[in-house]
Amino acid sequence: MFVLAAVLSVLLAVVGLAAGLPKALLKGSIPAQLQSPGGLSAPLVRFIGLAELAAAAGLLAGLFWQPVGVAAALGFAVVLVGAVGFHAKSGDYANPETRGNAMAPVILTIVAIAAAVTLVLAS
């Protein structure tokens, strides 16, 4: 069970790093899209990016101390649920052009919960 927990944790850590770094630095197209008119403020986008980076670090640390990994996975799931809400509010699930990108947080939420469960079972 630990191997599965490790694979899910590393996968989520890579996603958290890739998603969080541009937001934390407020560089690239994703932070710009999130800050579009009617979107999120720059400090909130930066906070979300830092939360994703913290989750990535916690998931990697959780490979050595499972309670940290469980907390990081559940925290990342909370951030992802917020992303699902943002996409729902923006109407991305109803639009066929944006639906594909909007499904990523849904799938990653399931992976984050699975990582937390496998970390608990591996300890």
PDB file of C-alpha atoms in Angstrom:
ATOM      1  CA  MET A   1       0.000   0.000   0.000  1.00  0.00           C
ATOM      2  CA  PHE A   2       2.933   2.333   0.654  1.00  0.00           C
ATOM      3  CA  VAL A   3       4.041   2.150  -2.981  1.00  0.00           C
ATOM      4  CA  LEU A   4       0.621   3.347  -4.147  1.00  0.00           C
ATOM      5  CA  ALA A   5       0.647   6.095  -1.516  1.00  0.00           C
ATOM      6  CA  ALA A   6       4.103   7.177  -2.667  1.00  0.00           C
ATOM      7  CA  VAL A   7       3.097   7.245  -6.339  1.00  0.00           C
ATOM      8  CA  LEU A   8      -0.041   9.282  -5.629  1.00  0.00           C
ATOM      9  CA  SER A   9       1.858  11.644  -3.319  1.00  0.00           C
ATOM     10  CA  VAL A  10       4.627  12.295  -5.830  1.00  0.00           C
ATOM     11  CA  LEU A  11       2.096  12.759  -8.646  1.00  0.00           C
ATOM     12  CA  LEU A  12       0.148  15.287  -6.593  1.00  0.00           C
ATOM     13  CA  ALA A  13       3.339  17.025  -5.478  1.00  0.00           C
ATOM     14  CA  VAL A  14       4.379  17.515  -9.101  1.00  0.00           C
ATOM     15  CA  VAL A  15       0.930  18.878  -9.961  1.00  0.00           C
ATOM     16  CA  GLY A  16       0.994  21.158  -6.904  1.00  0.00           C
ATOM     17  CA  LEU A  17       4.408  22.491  -7.841  1.00  0.00           C
ATOM     18  CA  ALA A  18       3.469  23.023 -11.496  1.00  0.00           C
ATOM     19  CA  ALA A  19       0.182  24.706 -10.617  1.00  0.00           C
ATOM     20  CA  GLY A  20       1.342  26.640  -7.571  1.00  0.00           C
ATOM     21  CA  LEU A  21       4.579  28.204  -8.758  1.00  0.00           C
ATOM     22  CA  PRO A  22       3.091  30.431 -11.505  1.00  0.00           C
ATOM     23  CA  LYS A  23       0.297  31.521  -9.160  1.00  0.00           C
ATOM     24  CA  ALA A  24       2.669  32.293  -6.302  1.00  0.00           C
ATOM     25  CA  LEU A  25       4.870  34.354  -8.633  1.00  0.00           C
ATOM     26  CA  LEU A  26       1.861  35.854 -10.474  1.00  0.00           C
ATOM     27  CA  LYS A  27       3.501  35.002 -13.789  1.00  0.00           C
ATOM     28  CA  GLY A  28       1.988  33.302 -16.814  1.00  0.00           C
ATOM     29  CA  SER A  29      -1.419  32.941 -18.364  1.00  0.00           C
ATOM     30  CA  ILE A  30      -3.184  31.080 -15.531  1.00  0.00           C
ATOM     31  CA  PRO A  31      -2.795  33.836 -12.898  1.00  0.00           C
ATOM     32  CA  ALA A  32      -3.832  36.387 -15.522  1.00  0.00           C
ATOM     33  CA  GLN A  33      -6.978  34.379 -16.315  1.00  0.00           C
ATOM     34  CA  LEU A  34      -7.823  34.017 -12.622  1.00  0.00           C
ATOM     35  CA  GLN A  35      -7.475  37.784 -12.185  1.00  0.00           C
ATOM     36  CA  SER A  36      -9.623  38.645 -15.206  1.00  0.00           C
ATOM     37  CA  PRO A  37     -12.473  41.098 -14.580  1.00  0.00           C
ATOM     38  CA  GLY A  38     -14.816  39.579 -12.038  1.00  0.00           C
ATOM     39  CA  GLY A  39     -12.135  37.076 -11.033  1.00  0.00           C
ATOM     40  CA  LEU A  40      -9.837  36.766  -8.053  1.00  0.00           C
ATOM     41  CA  SER A  41      -7.581  39.403  -6.556  1.00  0.00           C
ATOM     42  CA  ALA A  42      -3.810  39.137  -6.974  1.00  0.00           C
ATOM     43  CA  PRO A  43      -3.202  38.452  -3.254  1.00  0.00           C
ATOM     44  CA  LEU A  44      -5.773  35.636  -3.319  1.00  0.00           C
ATOM     45  CA  VAL A  45      -4.184  34.069  -6.421  1.00  0.00           C
ATOM     46  CA  ARG A  46      -0.778  34.268  -4.709  1.00  0.00           C
ATOM     47  CA  PHE A  47      -2.244  32.690  -1.539  1.00  0.00           C
ATOM     48  CA  ILE A  48      -3.703  29.813  -3.557  1.00  0.00           C
ATOM     49  CA  GLY A  49      -0.337  29.297  -5.251  1.00  0.00           C
ATOM     50  CA  LEU A  50       1.443  29.228  -1.894  1.00  0.00           C
ATOM     51  CA  ALA A  51      -1.129  26.754  -0.554  1.00  0.00           C
ATOM     52  CA  GLU A  52      -0.481  24.495  -3.542  1.00  0.00           C
ATOM     53  CA  LEU A  53       3.275  24.732  -2.988  1.00  0.00           C
ATOM     54  CA  ALA A  54       2.828  23.938   0.706  1.00  0.00           C
ATOM     55  CA  ALA A  55       0.709  20.927  -0.222  1.00  0.00           C
ATOM     56  CA  ALA A  56       3.436  19.720  -2.594  1.00  0.00           C
ATOM     57  CA  ALA A  57       6.071  20.024   0.136  1.00  0.00           C
ATOM     58  CA  GLY A  58       3.803  18.333   2.668  1.00  0.00           C
ATOM     59  CA  LEU A  59       3.054  15.454   0.333  1.00  0.00           C
ATOM     60  CA  LEU A  60       6.761  14.792  -0.145  1.00  0.00           C
ATOM     61  CA  ALA A  61       7.427  15.116   3.587  1.00  0.00           C
ATOM     62  CA  GLY A  62       4.517  12.741   4.149  1.00  0.00           C
ATOM     63  CA  LEU A  63       6.487   9.958   2.527  1.00  0.00           C
ATOM     64  CA  PHE A  64       8.651   9.997   5.655  1.00  0.00           C
ATOM     65  CA  TRP A  65       6.027  10.998   8.225  1.00  0.00           C
ATOM     66  CA  GLN A  66       2.535   9.938   7.128  1.00  0.00           C
ATOM     67  CA  PRO A  67       0.469  12.375   9.277  1.00  0.00           C
ATOM     68  CA  VAL A  68       2.015  15.318   7.417  1.00  0.00           C
ATOM     69  CA  GLY A  69       1.221  13.690   4.084  1.00  0.00           C
ATOM     70  CA  VAL A  70      -2.371  12.994   5.091  1.00  0.00           C
ATOM     71  CA  ALA A  71      -2.835  16.608   6.200  1.00  0.00           C
ATOM     72  CA  ALA A  72      -1.232  17.888   2.988  1.00  0.00           C
ATOM     73  CA  ALA A  73      -3.390  15.648   0.793  1.00  0.00           C
ATOM     74  CA  LEU A  74      -6.576  16.726   2.566  1.00  0.00           C
ATOM     75  CA  GLY A  75      -5.515  20.376   2.428  1.00  0.00           C
ATOM     76  CA  PHE A  76      -4.832  20.057  -1.272  1.00  0.00           C
ATOM     77  CA  ALA A  77      -8.276  18.477  -1.688  1.00  0.00           C
ATOM     78  CA  VAL A  78      -9.834  21.530  -0.006  1.00  0.00           C
ATOM     79  CA  VAL A  79      -7.983  23.870  -2.384  1.00  0.00           C
ATOM     80  CA  LEU A  80      -9.143  21.755  -5.321  1.00  0.00           C
ATOM     81  CA  VAL A  81     -12.760  21.826  -4.138  1.00  0.00           C
ATOM     82  CA  GLY A  82     -12.432  25.605  -4.161  1.00  0.00           C
ATOM     83  CA  ALA A  83     -11.196  25.385  -7.747  1.00  0.00           C
ATOM     84  CA  VAL A  84     -14.219  23.262  -8.660  1.00  0.00           C
ATOM     85  CA  GLY A  85     -16.464  25.936  -7.140  1.00  0.00           C
ATOM     86  CA  PHE A  86     -14.652  28.677  -9.078  1.00  0.00           C
ATOM     87  CA  HIS A  87     -15.111  26.761 -12.349  1.00  0.00           C
ATOM     88  CA  ALA A  88     -18.770  26.112 -11.547  1.00  0.00           C
ATOM     89  CA  LYS A  89     -19.364  29.795 -10.765  1.00  0.00           C
ATOM     90  CA  SER A  90     -17.631  30.761 -14.014  1.00  0.00           C
ATOM     91  CA  GLY A  91     -19.863  28.395 -16.002  1.00  0.00           C
ATOM     92  CA  ASP A  92     -16.939  26.322 -17.241  1.00  0.00           C
ATOM     93  CA  TYR A  93     -18.760  22.997 -16.844  1.00  0.00           C
ATOM     94  CA  ALA A  94     -21.609  24.140 -19.087  1.00  0.00           C
ATOM     95  CA  ASN A  95     -19.286  25.385 -21.834  1.00  0.00           C
ATOM     96  CA  PRO A  96     -17.923  22.569 -24.046  1.00  0.00           C
ATOM     97  CA  GLU A  97     -14.791  24.614 -24.815  1.00  0.00           C
ATOM     98  CA  THR A  98     -13.772  24.995 -21.169  1.00  0.00           C
ATOM     99  CA  ARG A  99     -15.213  21.808 -19.701  1.00  0.00           C
ATOM    100  CA  GLY A 100     -12.055  19.746 -20.281  1.00  0.00           C
ATOM    101  CA  ASN A 101      -9.795  22.084 -18.305  1.00  0.00           C
ATOM    102  CA  ALA A 102     -12.418  22.464 -15.601  1.00  0.00           C
ATOM    103  CA  MET A 103     -12.504  18.703 -15.010  1.00  0.00           C
ATOM    104  CA  ALA A 104      -8.869  18.620 -13.843  1.00  0.00           C
ATOM    105  CA  PRO A 105      -9.653  19.824 -10.293  1.00  0.00           C
ATOM    106  CA  VAL A 106     -12.464  17.266 -10.001  1.00  0.00           C
ATOM    107  CA  ILE A 107     -10.133  14.409 -10.928  1.00  0.00           C
ATOM    108  CA  LEU A 108      -7.303  15.746  -8.779  1.00  0.00           C
ATOM    109  CA  THR A 109      -9.647  16.033  -5.779  1.00  0.00           C
ATOM    110  CA  ILE A 110     -10.356  12.315  -6.093  1.00  0.00           C
ATOM    111  CA  VAL A 111      -6.622  11.585  -6.394  1.00  0.00           C
ATOM    112  CA  ALA A 112      -5.883  13.737  -3.321  1.00  0.00           C
ATOM    113  CA  ILE A 113      -8.462  11.872  -1.250  1.00  0.00           C
ATOM    114  CA  ALA A 114      -7.096   8.566  -2.513  1.00  0.00           C
ATOM    115  CA  ALA A 115      -3.586   9.676  -1.509  1.00  0.00           C
ATOM    116  CA  ALA A 116      -4.781  10.542   1.989  1.00  0.00           C
ATOM    117  CA  VAL A 117      -6.544   7.203   2.363  1.00  0.00           C
ATOM    118  CA  THR A 118      -3.591   5.189   1.098  1.00  0.00           C
ATOM    119  CA  LEU A 119      -1.219   7.093   3.410  1.00  0.00           C
ATOM    120  CA  VAL A 120      -3.467   6.254   6.357  1.00  0.00           C
ATOM    121  CA  LEU A 121      -3.626   2.592   5.339  1.00  0.00           C
ATOM    122  CA  ALA A 122       0.134   2.433   4.746  1.00  0.00           C
ATOM    123  CA  SER A 123       1.015   3.547   8.270  1.00  0.00           C
TER     124      SER A 123
END
